[in-house]
Amino acid sequence: MATQLGLALHNEGYLISQVYSRSQKNASILSKKLKAEAISDIKKLSSDSTIYIIAVKDDAIESVAKQLKLKDKIVIHTSGSVSMEVLQKSSKNYGAFYPLQTFSKEKQSNFKTIPICIEANNNNTSTTLQYFAKSISSNVKRVNSEQRKKIHLAAVFACNFSNHMYAIAEQLLAKDKLSLDLLKPLIEETANKIKENKPSKVQTGPAIRKDKNTMDAHLKMLSKEKDLKKMYELISKSIGISPLRSK
Amino acid sequence: MATQLGLALHNEGYLISQVYSRSQKNASILSKKLKAEAISDIKKLSSDSTIYIIAVKDDAIESVAKQLKLKDKIVIHTSGSVSMEVLQKSSKNYGAFYPLQTFSKEKQSNFKTIPICIEANNNNTSTTLQYFAKSISSNVKRVNSEQRKKIHLAAVFACNFSNHMYAIAEQLLAKDKLSLDLLKPLIEETANKIKENKPSKVQTGPAIRKDKNTMDAHLKMLSKEKDLKKMYELISKSIGISPLRSK
């Protein structure tokens, strides 16, 4: 996140003055890319920047925030799930800036297409964050805390859990010396289909057809893997429940 | 399936002599595209074709097969889950021809990239099916019954169930008047990532980080939706189990 957001801002012409990390080495790697100063002592943090971005792991945000006393400078974190109030002692103006994408250090992301959810503790900060976000993304949305957390929960289902479904498929195939490559075109098409269609409308498979024979055969194949069997039953049941389908 | 497979064969230069459907109208629609004869009376089925393809819903395969007496002509179905032995009274030579893709009547599929699993009751039939499949796809795999059924089960997880995860995300967002569009870049990237990486290696989210605070907050948000809560717990637990991760 820090790397990709830093690069997007740098490429857009923003001056990034400092990169802080507890590890001087990590600070240096990123600061070189951003033509910024690397610091590993948070006391060396300059006090005259406009925006301070805490782009660290969720469970480290609070401990970083506690070390900041930035008066009225804008302080933001980039998390979907952490409350923005963990920043309230860092500054009078704070918020969340949550880009909806997974990042890797190596692969440069195209921020223009990445939705960014913003939330702030007052209108002025919200407006500044909105301009800031719009300068790197064409899809910026003001949200409240409840919405941001709901989006994060939905992302866990749509992304973390769907990736785990791929992992289970891989594991099932590996036992018969088969490769997940066989399913990759199908996985790609499944993800592509929902660009233009509601997922509930394009659901396929035995559960939506109420094809009990096939489901029973599948449960038999999973009889030795209790957790997968339970998961199969639960997800199939959920697919079969009409409110989801009729939406 | 019938439409897309028919078109792929027709475009490859195969002569398709007849299209059978119980509905003369449906038979006509497809037969026109394939320059074939449309029949709705199965007794009019010619006996001098090389291969007979039963591309109907899984639970209709057996009843169609029962009406066929084709001596030694090759008879195949296109299902992932149905035993090929349902065809054994239709001919001495039979098998399964299972393209791993979801199809729609409207959108033409590029068969070249679609993996096709083939299975046959004897070597000669298997060899013929292999040539047949290779003429339209560059990814053909001979499988046995157990493997084909395992592939189908894996496809249910990787595709049907991942689509349902998208549907759940959509449902959760809709309650806060948010659109699934917010998550579409993330969903796309999640599916793209596994083209080059094992899914178990690129798993992200609270469960793999063992981030109990976030998981507890999510379970609280799901407290009124018992089935989703159970699903969240079960999938998170499965993500957290190390054998999957270390593979």
Short mmCIF file of C-alpha atoms in Angstrom, two decimals:
data_model
loop_
_atom_site.label_atom_id
_atom_site.label_comp_id
_atom_site.label_asym_id
_atom_site.label_seq_id
_atom_site.Cartn_x
_atom_site.Cartn_y
_atom_site.Cartn_z
CA MET A 1 0.00 0.00 0.00
CA ALA A 2 2.69 2.51 1.05
CA THR A 3 4.72 1.79 -2.08
CA GLN A 4 1.87 1.91 -4.57
CA LEU A 5 0.13 4.92 -3.04
CA GLY A 6 3.47 6.72 -2.73
CA LEU A 7 4.26 6.07 -6.39
CA ALA A 8 0.81 7.19 -7.52
CA LEU A 9 1.15 10.45 -5.61
CA HIS A 10 4.74 11.01 -6.73
CA ASN A 11 3.78 10.41 -10.37
CA GLU A 12 0.92 12.87 -10.02
CA GLY A 13 3.42 15.55 -8.98
CA TYR A 14 2.94 15.56 -5.23
CA LEU A 15 6.02 16.36 -3.16
CA ILE A 16 6.55 13.60 -0.65
CA SER A 17 8.97 14.99 1.87
CA GLN A 18 9.57 12.04 4.17
CA VAL A 19 9.11 8.29 4.40
CA TYR A 20 9.08 6.90 7.92
CA SER A 21 9.60 3.26 8.79
CA ARG A 22 10.92 1.61 11.94
CA SER A 23 13.40 0.00 9.58
CA GLN A 24 15.80 2.54 8.05
CA LYS A 25 16.38 0.10 5.21
CA ASN A 26 12.70 -0.09 4.28
CA ALA A 27 12.35 3.67 4.61
CA SER A 28 15.31 4.10 2.25
CA ILE A 29 14.02 1.70 -0.40
CA LEU A 30 10.74 3.59 -0.75
CA SER A 31 12.16 7.09 -0.19
CA LYS A 32 14.54 6.63 -3.13
CA LYS A 33 11.63 5.87 -5.44
CA LEU A 34 9.78 8.94 -4.17
CA LYS A 35 12.78 11.30 -3.95
CA ALA A 36 11.97 11.76 -0.27
CA GLU A 37 13.96 11.74 2.96
CA ALA A 38 14.07 8.40 4.78
CA ILE A 39 13.61 8.46 8.55
CA SER A 40 13.45 5.70 11.12
CA ASP A 41 13.15 7.99 14.15
CA ILE A 42 9.61 9.33 14.28
CA LYS A 43 10.85 12.40 16.22
CA LYS A 44 12.48 13.55 13.00
CA LEU A 45 9.07 13.84 11.36
CA SER A 46 8.69 17.32 9.90
CA SER A 47 5.74 19.31 11.17
CA ASP A 48 5.03 21.33 8.05
CA SER A 49 3.48 18.85 5.62
CA THR A 50 -0.16 19.14 4.60
CA ILE A 51 -1.13 15.48 4.83
CA TYR A 52 0.34 12.62 6.87
CA ILE A 53 -0.49 9.12 5.62
CA ILE A 54 -0.27 6.12 7.92
CA ALA A 55 -0.05 3.18 5.49
CA VAL A 56 0.84 0.34 7.83
CA LYS A 57 -0.78 -2.93 8.90
CA ASP A 58 -4.15 -2.51 10.60
CA ASP A 59 -2.93 -3.53 14.01
CA ALA A 60 0.02 -1.09 13.90
CA ILE A 61 -2.00 2.03 13.06
CA GLU A 62 -2.87 2.95 16.62
CA SER A 63 0.66 2.65 17.96
CA VAL A 64 1.98 4.87 15.13
CA ALA A 65 -0.83 7.37 15.69
CA LYS A 66 -0.01 7.64 19.38
CA GLN A 67 3.43 9.00 18.53
CA LEU A 68 2.07 11.83 16.38
CA LYS A 69 1.23 15.35 17.63
CA LEU A 70 0.40 17.24 14.49
CA LYS A 71 -2.02 19.94 15.72
CA ASP A 72 -4.27 20.66 12.73
CA LYS A 73 -2.40 18.85 9.96
CA ILE A 74 -4.48 16.19 8.21
CA VAL A 75 -3.65 12.67 9.38
CA ILE A 76 -5.15 9.66 7.59
CA HIS A 77 -4.86 5.92 7.60
CA THR A 78 -5.58 3.60 4.68
CA SER A 79 -7.48 0.80 6.37
CA GLY A 80 -10.95 -0.52 5.63
CA SER A 81 -11.65 -1.81 9.09
CA VAL A 82 -9.86 0.43 11.60
CA SER A 83 -11.90 3.24 13.18
CA MET A 84 -10.66 6.71 12.24
CA GLU A 85 -11.01 7.74 15.87
CA VAL A 86 -7.69 6.03 16.64
CA LEU A 87 -6.24 9.18 15.03
CA GLN A 88 -8.09 11.72 17.16
CA LYS A 89 -5.16 12.42 19.44
CA SER A 90 -2.77 12.86 16.51
CA SER A 91 -4.50 15.93 15.09
CA LYS A 92 -7.67 17.97 15.06
CA ASN A 93 -8.21 16.90 11.43
CA TYR A 94 -8.17 13.25 10.56
CA GLY A 95 -9.79 10.64 8.38
CA ALA A 96 -9.60 7.40 6.48
CA PHE A 97 -8.47 7.02 2.88
CA TYR A 98 -9.28 3.47 1.83
CA PRO A 99 -8.28 2.35 -1.69
CA LEU A 100 -10.21 -0.77 -2.69
CA GLN A 101 -7.46 -2.85 -4.19
CA THR A 102 -4.85 -5.37 -3.14
CA PHE A 103 -1.32 -4.23 -3.72
CA SER A 104 2.07 -5.79 -4.15
CA LYS A 105 5.38 -3.98 -3.88
CA GLU A 106 6.53 -5.18 -7.28
CA LYS A 107 3.55 -4.70 -9.54
CA GLN A 108 2.67 -1.08 -10.21
CA SER A 109 -1.03 -0.37 -9.79
CA ASN A 110 -3.10 1.88 -11.96
CA PHE A 111 -4.71 4.05 -9.32
CA LYS A 112 -7.00 5.80 -11.82
CA THR A 113 -9.39 2.84 -11.81
CA ILE A 114 -9.17 2.03 -8.11
CA PRO A 115 -12.16 3.16 -6.03
CA ILE A 116 -11.10 5.18 -2.98
CA CYS A 117 -13.43 5.54 0.00
CA ILE A 118 -12.85 8.61 2.12
CA GLU A 119 -14.11 9.54 5.54
CA ALA A 120 -13.17 12.51 7.73
CA ASN A 121 -14.02 13.97 11.12
CA ASN A 122 -15.15 17.31 9.67
CA ASN A 123 -16.28 18.84 6.38
CA ASN A 124 -13.13 20.79 5.58
CA THR A 125 -10.98 17.70 5.95
CA SER A 126 -13.47 15.69 3.94
CA THR A 127 -13.34 18.20 1.11
CA THR A 128 -9.53 18.28 1.10
CA LEU A 129 -9.39 14.49 1.08
CA GLN A 130 -11.89 14.37 -1.73
CA TYR A 131 -9.73 16.63 -3.94
CA PHE A 132 -6.65 14.70 -2.90
CA ALA A 133 -8.22 11.33 -3.77
CA LYS A 134 -9.72 12.61 -7.02
CA SER A 135 -6.31 13.71 -8.21
CA ILE A 136 -5.18 10.08 -8.39
CA SER A 137 -8.43 8.14 -8.88
CA SER A 138 -11.51 8.71 -11.00
CA ASN A 139 -13.69 6.78 -8.56
CA VAL A 140 -13.85 8.49 -5.16
CA LYS A 141 -16.66 7.94 -2.69
CA ARG A 142 -17.39 9.70 0.61
CA VAL A 143 -18.55 7.13 3.13
CA ASN A 144 -19.38 7.04 6.81
CA SER A 145 -17.74 4.68 9.30
CA GLU A 146 -20.49 2.12 9.08
CA GLN A 147 -20.35 2.06 5.29
CA ARG A 148 -16.56 1.75 5.21
CA LYS A 149 -16.69 -1.20 7.56
CA LYS A 150 -19.47 -2.79 5.54
CA ILE A 151 -17.44 -2.37 2.37
CA HIS A 152 -14.51 -4.03 4.08
CA LEU A 153 -16.69 -6.94 5.20
CA ALA A 154 -18.10 -7.29 1.68
CA ALA A 155 -14.54 -7.28 0.30
CA VAL A 156 -13.64 -10.14 2.63
CA PHE A 157 -16.41 -12.23 1.06
CA ALA A 158 -15.87 -11.13 -2.53
CA CYS A 159 -12.08 -11.32 -2.50
CA ASN A 160 -10.52 -13.09 0.48
CA PHE A 161 -13.16 -15.81 0.53
CA SER A 162 -13.37 -16.27 -3.23
CA ASN A 163 -9.57 -16.65 -3.27
CA HIS A 164 -9.95 -19.35 -0.63
CA MET A 165 -12.49 -21.11 -2.86
CA TYR A 166 -9.75 -21.18 -5.53
CA ALA A 167 -7.35 -22.58 -2.91
CA ILE A 168 -9.77 -25.34 -1.97
CA ALA A 169 -10.22 -26.23 -5.64
CA GLU A 170 -6.44 -26.40 -6.01
CA GLN A 171 -6.18 -28.65 -2.96
CA LEU A 172 -8.94 -31.00 -4.21
CA LEU A 173 -7.33 -31.28 -7.63
CA ALA A 174 -3.84 -31.82 -6.26
CA LYS A 175 -4.98 -35.01 -4.54
CA ASP A 176 -5.69 -36.46 -7.99
CA LYS A 177 -2.54 -34.97 -9.50
CA LEU A 178 -4.55 -32.44 -11.45
CA SER A 179 -3.61 -28.80 -11.89
CA LEU A 180 -5.70 -25.74 -11.15
CA ASP A 181 -4.73 -24.59 -14.66
CA LEU A 182 -7.71 -26.63 -15.87
CA LEU A 183 -10.06 -24.26 -14.06
CA LYS A 184 -8.36 -20.96 -14.81
CA PRO A 185 -10.41 -20.04 -17.90
CA LEU A 186 -13.56 -20.83 -15.93
CA ILE A 187 -12.41 -18.75 -12.94
CA GLU A 188 -11.61 -15.84 -15.24
CA GLU A 189 -14.99 -16.04 -16.95
CA THR A 190 -16.79 -16.23 -13.58
CA ALA A 191 -15.13 -12.98 -12.49
CA ASN A 192 -15.73 -11.38 -15.90
CA LYS A 193 -19.42 -12.24 -15.98
CA ILE A 194 -20.24 -10.00 -13.04
CA LYS A 195 -18.86 -6.92 -14.76
CA GLU A 196 -22.12 -6.72 -16.65
CA ASN A 197 -24.44 -8.89 -14.55
CA LYS A 198 -25.61 -9.14 -10.97
CA PRO A 199 -23.83 -12.16 -9.46
CA SER A 200 -27.12 -13.51 -8.09
CA LYS A 201 -28.50 -13.52 -11.65
CA VAL A 202 -25.64 -15.52 -13.18
CA GLN A 203 -25.32 -18.15 -10.47
CA THR A 204 -24.80 -21.62 -11.93
CA GLY A 205 -24.10 -25.06 -10.48
CA PRO A 206 -25.95 -27.85 -8.70
CA ALA A 207 -27.17 -25.74 -5.75
CA ILE A 208 -29.10 -23.20 -7.82
CA ARG A 209 -30.51 -26.02 -9.99
CA LYS A 210 -31.47 -27.87 -6.79
CA ASP A 211 -29.72 -30.87 -8.35
CA LYS A 212 -29.78 -33.11 -5.32
CA ASN A 213 -28.08 -36.09 -7.00
CA THR A 214 -24.97 -34.11 -7.86
CA MET A 215 -24.85 -32.42 -4.45
CA ASP A 216 -25.14 -35.79 -2.71
CA ALA A 217 -22.33 -37.19 -4.85
CA HIS A 218 -20.16 -34.17 -3.99
CA LEU A 219 -20.85 -34.53 -0.26
CA LYS A 220 -19.86 -38.18 -0.49
CA MET A 221 -16.57 -37.18 -2.10
CA LEU A 222 -15.97 -34.78 0.80
CA SER A 223 -16.95 -37.25 3.51
CA LYS A 224 -13.42 -37.42 4.90
CA GLU A 225 -13.00 -33.65 5.03
CA LYS A 226 -15.51 -32.55 7.60
CA ASP A 227 -14.85 -28.82 7.30
CA LEU A 228 -15.10 -28.77 3.52
CA LYS A 229 -18.24 -30.86 3.68
CA LYS A 230 -19.82 -28.43 6.13
CA MET A 231 -18.74 -25.52 3.94
CA TYR A 232 -20.22 -27.18 0.86
CA GLU A 233 -23.53 -27.72 2.65
CA LEU A 234 -23.68 -24.22 4.07
CA ILE A 235 -22.81 -22.40 0.83
CA SER A 236 -25.13 -24.61 -1.22
CA LYS A 237 -27.94 -23.92 1.22
CA SER A 238 -27.23 -20.19 1.00
CA ILE A 239 -27.29 -20.33 -2.81
CA GLY A 240 -30.63 -22.11 -2.66
CA ILE A 241 -32.30 -19.47 -0.48
CA SER A 242 -34.51 -17.39 -2.69
CA PRO A 243 -34.00 -13.82 -1.31
CA LEU A 244 -30.43 -13.85 -2.58
CA ARG A 245 -31.54 -15.11 -5.97
CA SER A 246 -34.39 -12.73 -6.46
CA LYS A 247 -32.31 -9.63 -5.77
CA MET B 1 -23.23 -25.70 -24.38
CA ALA B 2 -24.99 -27.13 -27.47
CA THR B 3 -24.88 -23.77 -29.23
CA GLN B 4 -21.26 -22.93 -28.43
CA LEU B 5 -19.89 -26.43 -29.06
CA GLY B 6 -21.93 -26.67 -32.25
CA LEU B 7 -20.55 -23.36 -33.50
CA ALA B 8 -16.98 -24.30 -32.62
CA LEU B 9 -17.28 -27.57 -34.56
CA HIS B 10 -19.06 -25.94 -37.48
CA ASN B 11 -16.41 -23.23 -37.71
CA GLU B 12 -13.70 -25.87 -37.64
CA GLY B 13 -15.27 -27.44 -40.75
CA TYR B 14 -17.13 -30.36 -39.19
CA LEU B 15 -20.33 -31.36 -40.93
CA ILE B 16 -23.13 -31.36 -38.38
CA SER B 17 -25.94 -33.28 -40.00
CA GLN B 18 -28.74 -32.98 -37.43
CA VAL B 19 -29.76 -31.02 -34.36
CA TYR B 20 -32.30 -32.75 -32.15
CA SER B 21 -34.41 -31.01 -29.53
CA ARG B 22 -37.78 -31.90 -28.06
CA SER B 23 -38.75 -28.42 -29.18
CA GLN B 24 -38.76 -28.08 -32.98
CA LYS B 25 -38.29 -24.33 -32.54
CA ASN B 26 -35.10 -24.71 -30.49
CA ALA B 27 -33.80 -27.34 -32.88
CA SER B 28 -34.43 -24.93 -35.79
CA ILE B 29 -32.69 -21.96 -34.18
CA LEU B 30 -29.46 -23.91 -33.70
CA SER B 31 -29.69 -25.97 -36.89
CA LYS B 32 -29.83 -22.79 -38.98
CA LYS B 33 -26.57 -21.57 -37.48
CA LEU B 34 -24.98 -24.93 -38.14
CA LYS B 35 -26.53 -25.57 -41.57
CA ALA B 36 -27.94 -28.81 -40.18
CA GLU B 37 -31.33 -30.52 -40.26
CA ALA B 38 -33.60 -29.79 -37.29
CA ILE B 39 -35.48 -32.71 -35.78
CA SER B 40 -37.79 -32.96 -32.80
CA ASP B 41 -38.62 -36.66 -33.25
CA ILE B 42 -35.67 -38.68 -32.08
CA LYS B 43 -36.71 -41.55 -34.35
CA LYS B 44 -35.60 -39.39 -37.27
CA LEU B 45 -32.04 -39.45 -36.00
CA SER B 46 -29.75 -40.61 -38.78
CA SER B 47 -27.68 -43.70 -38.01
CA ASP B 48 -24.64 -42.84 -40.13
CA SER B 49 -22.87 -40.07 -38.21
CA THR B 50 -19.49 -40.68 -36.60
CA ILE B 51 -20.14 -38.95 -33.29
CA TYR B 52 -23.38 -38.23 -31.41
CA ILE B 53 -23.18 -35.48 -28.80
CA ILE B 54 -25.72 -35.28 -25.98
CA ALA B 55 -25.41 -31.66 -24.81
CA VAL B 56 -28.38 -31.36 -22.49
CA LYS B 57 -28.90 -30.68 -18.78
CA ASP B 58 -27.31 -33.27 -16.50
CA ASP B 59 -30.58 -34.74 -15.34
CA ALA B 60 -31.87 -35.19 -18.90
CA ILE B 61 -28.85 -37.11 -20.24
CA GLU B 62 -30.01 -40.54 -19.18
CA SER B 63 -33.49 -40.19 -20.63
CA VAL B 64 -32.06 -39.06 -23.98
CA ALA B 65 -29.49 -41.87 -23.93
CA LYS B 66 -32.19 -44.48 -23.37
CA GLN B 67 -33.75 -43.57 -26.69
CA LEU B 68 -30.55 -44.14 -28.66
CA LYS B 69 -29.52 -47.43 -30.29
CA LEU B 70 -26.40 -46.57 -32.25
CA LYS B 71 -24.48 -49.85 -32.32
CA ASP B 72 -20.80 -48.83 -32.49
CA LYS B 73 -21.13 -45.11 -33.24
CA ILE B 74 -19.44 -42.90 -30.66
CA VAL B 75 -21.93 -41.37 -28.20
CA ILE B 76 -20.76 -38.72 -25.73
CA HIS B 77 -22.22 -36.38 -23.19
CA THR B 78 -20.73 -33.08 -22.08
CA SER B 79 -21.26 -33.23 -18.32
CA GLY B 80 -18.73 -33.00 -15.54
CA SER B 81 -20.69 -34.97 -13.02
CA VAL B 82 -22.73 -37.59 -14.87
CA SER B 83 -21.26 -41.08 -15.14
CA MET B 84 -20.45 -42.07 -18.73
CA GLU B 85 -22.01 -45.48 -18.04
CA VAL B 86 -25.46 -43.94 -18.54
CA LEU B 87 -24.52 -44.21 -22.22
CA GLN B 88 -23.59 -47.88 -22.25
CA LYS B 89 -26.86 -49.06 -23.73
CA SER B 90 -26.74 -46.41 -26.45
CA SER B 91 -23.61 -47.77 -28.13
CA LYS B 92 -20.58 -49.99 -27.73
CA ASN B 93 -18.38 -46.88 -27.85
CA TYR B 94 -19.11 -44.02 -25.51
CA GLY B 95 -17.50 -41.38 -23.40
CA ALA B 96 -17.59 -37.96 -21.80
CA PHE B 97 -16.42 -34.75 -23.43
CA TYR B 98 -16.37 -32.08 -20.72
CA PRO B 99 -15.40 -28.53 -21.70
CA LEU B 100 -14.43 -26.52 -18.62
CA GLN B 101 -16.25 -23.29 -19.26
CA THR B 102 -19.62 -21.71 -18.65
CA PHE B 103 -21.49 -20.85 -21.79
CA SER B 104 -24.23 -18.53 -22.85
CA LYS B 105 -26.22 -18.74 -26.07
CA GLU B 106 -25.44 -15.17 -27.04
CA LYS B 107 -21.74 -14.75 -26.37
CA GLN B 108 -19.50 -16.75 -28.68
CA SER B 109 -16.81 -18.66 -26.80
CA ASN B 110 -13.25 -19.08 -27.94
CA PHE B 111 -12.92 -22.84 -27.65
CA LYS B 112 -9.18 -22.80 -28.39
CA THR B 113 -8.42 -21.78 -24.81
CA ILE B 114 -11.05 -23.92 -23.10
CA PRO B 115 -9.71 -27.07 -21.44
CA ILE B 116 -11.62 -30.19 -22.51
CA CYS B 117 -11.56 -33.33 -20.37
CA ILE B 118 -12.23 -36.55 -22.22
CA GLU B 119 -13.01 -40.01 -20.99
CA ALA B 120 -14.01 -43.09 -22.95
CA ASN B 121 -14.90 -46.71 -22.36
CA ASN B 122 -12.11 -48.03 -24.59
CA ASN B 123 -8.81 -46.93 -26.14
CA ASN B 124 -10.01 -46.52 -29.71
CA THR B 125 -12.84 -44.25 -28.63
CA SER B 126 -10.49 -42.34 -26.37
CA THR B 127 -8.05 -41.75 -29.23
CA THR B 128 -10.82 -40.59 -31.56
CA LEU B 129 -12.18 -38.24 -28.90
CA GLN B 130 -8.71 -36.90 -28.26
CA TYR B 131 -8.25 -35.96 -31.94
CA PHE B 132 -11.76 -34.59 -32.03
CA ALA B 133 -11.21 -32.40 -28.95
CA LYS B 134 -7.76 -31.28 -30.08
CA SER B 135 -9.21 -29.99 -33.33
CA ILE B 136 -11.11 -27.31 -31.43
CA SER B 137 -9.08 -26.81 -28.23
CA SER B 138 -5.38 -26.58 -27.52
CA ASN B 139 -5.88 -27.91 -23.99
CA VAL B 140 -7.20 -31.48 -23.99
CA LYS B 141 -6.80 -33.84 -21.08
CA ARG B 142 -7.63 -37.54 -20.79
CA VAL B 143 -9.14 -38.21 -17.41
CA ASN B 144 -10.75 -41.11 -15.61
CA SER B 145 -14.23 -40.98 -14.03
CA GLU B 146 -12.90 -40.16 -10.60
CA GLN B 147 -10.78 -37.29 -11.93
CA ARG B 148 -13.61 -35.84 -13.99
CA LYS B 149 -15.88 -35.84 -10.98
CA LYS B 150 -13.16 -34.28 -8.84
CA ILE B 151 -12.65 -31.56 -11.44
CA HIS B 152 -16.35 -30.89 -11.40
CA LEU B 153 -16.40 -30.65 -7.60
CA ALA B 154 -13.38 -28.31 -7.69
CA ALA B 155 -15.16 -26.18 -10.28
CA VAL B 156 -18.14 -25.87 -7.95
CA PHE B 157 -15.85 -24.36 -5.30
CA ALA B 158 -13.76 -22.21 -7.65
CA CYS B 159 -16.63 -20.89 -9.74
CA ASN B 160 -20.12 -21.50 -8.37
CA PHE B 161 -19.11 -20.76 -4.79
CA SER B 162 -16.86 -17.81 -5.61
CA ASN B 163 -19.76 -16.32 -7.59
CA HIS B 164 -21.93 -16.75 -4.51
CA MET B 165 -19.30 -14.88 -2.47
CA TYR B 166 -19.75 -12.00 -4.94
CA ALA B 167 -23.53 -12.28 -4.47
CA ILE B 168 -23.19 -12.10 -0.69
CA ALA B 169 -20.96 -9.02 -1.01
CA GLU B 170 -23.58 -7.44 -3.25
CA GLN B 171 -26.31 -8.21 -0.72
CA LEU B 172 -24.30 -6.78 2.20
CA LEU B 173 -23.52 -3.58 0.29
CA ALA B 174 -27.09 -3.13 -0.92
CA LYS B 175 -28.29 -2.81 2.67
CA ASP B 176 -26.18 0.35 2.99
CA LYS B 177 -27.14 1.56 -0.48
CA LEU B 178 -23.68 0.80 -1.79
CA SER B 179 -22.95 -0.76 -5.17
CA LEU B 180 -20.87 -3.83 -5.92
CA ASP B 181 -19.12 -1.64 -8.51
CA LEU B 182 -16.85 -0.51 -5.67
CA LEU B 183 -15.44 -4.02 -5.40
CA LYS B 184 -15.19 -4.90 -9.08
CA PRO B 185 -11.54 -3.87 -9.57
CA LEU B 186 -10.66 -5.87 -6.46
CA ILE B 187 -12.60 -8.92 -7.66
CA GLU B 188 -10.89 -8.72 -11.04
CA GLU B 189 -7.44 -8.46 -9.47
CA THR B 190 -8.19 -11.38 -7.13
CA ALA B 191 -9.00 -13.58 -10.13
CA ASN B 192 -6.01 -12.25 -12.09
CA LYS B 193 -3.54 -12.88 -9.30
CA ILE B 194 -3.95 -16.64 -9.45
CA LYS B 195 -2.96 -16.78 -13.10
CA GLU B 196 0.64 -16.57 -11.96
CA ASN B 197 0.43 -17.54 -8.27
CA LYS B 198 -0.94 -20.39 -6.19
CA PRO B 199 -4.12 -19.10 -4.52
CA SER B 200 -2.93 -20.35 -1.13
CA LYS B 201 0.19 -18.18 -1.52
CA VAL B 202 -1.67 -14.95 -2.27
CA GLN B 203 -4.37 -15.26 0.38
CA THR B 204 -5.00 -11.94 2.12
CA GLY B 205 -7.48 -10.70 4.71
CA PRO B 206 -8.08 -10.92 8.45
CA ALA B 207 -8.24 -14.74 8.64
CA ILE B 208 -4.77 -15.36 7.21
CA ARG B 209 -3.34 -12.55 9.39
CA LYS B 210 -5.14 -14.09 12.37
CA ASP B 211 -6.48 -10.58 13.02
CA LYS B 212 -8.97 -11.49 15.73
CA ASN B 213 -10.17 -7.92 16.32
CA THR B 214 -11.32 -7.47 12.74
CA MET B 215 -12.89 -10.93 12.60
CA ASP B 216 -14.80 -10.27 15.81
CA ALA B 217 -16.04 -6.95 14.45
CA HIS B 218 -17.18 -8.69 11.25
CA LEU B 219 -18.99 -11.42 13.18
CA LYS B 220 -20.76 -8.74 15.18
CA MET B 221 -21.92 -7.08 11.96
CA LEU B 222 -23.29 -10.45 10.83
CA SER B 223 -24.98 -11.26 14.13
CA LYS B 224 -28.47 -11.03 12.64
CA GLU B 225 -27.64 -13.23 9.68
CA LYS B 226 -26.97 -16.59 11.24
CA ASP B 227 -26.07 -18.42 8.02
CA LEU B 228 -23.63 -15.77 6.83
CA LYS B 229 -22.07 -15.66 10.28
CA LYS B 230 -21.58 -19.42 10.28
CA MET B 231 -20.14 -19.21 6.77
CA TYR B 232 -17.75 -16.44 7.81
CA GLU B 233 -16.54 -18.50 10.77
CA LEU B 234 -16.14 -21.69 8.79
CA ILE B 235 -14.28 -20.15 5.84
CA SER B 236 -12.07 -18.06 8.14
CA LYS B 237 -11.21 -21.17 10.11
CA SER B 238 -10.39 -23.02 6.92
CA ILE B 239 -8.14 -20.16 5.74
CA GLY B 240 -6.36 -20.26 9.08
CA ILE B 241 -5.56 -23.97 8.89
CA SER B 242 -1.93 -24.28 7.94
CA PRO B 243 -1.95 -27.27 5.52
CA LEU B 244 -3.81 -25.17 2.97
CA ARG B 245 -1.40 -22.29 3.40
CA SER B 246 1.79 -24.28 3.26
CA LYS B 247 0.88 -26.02 0.01
#
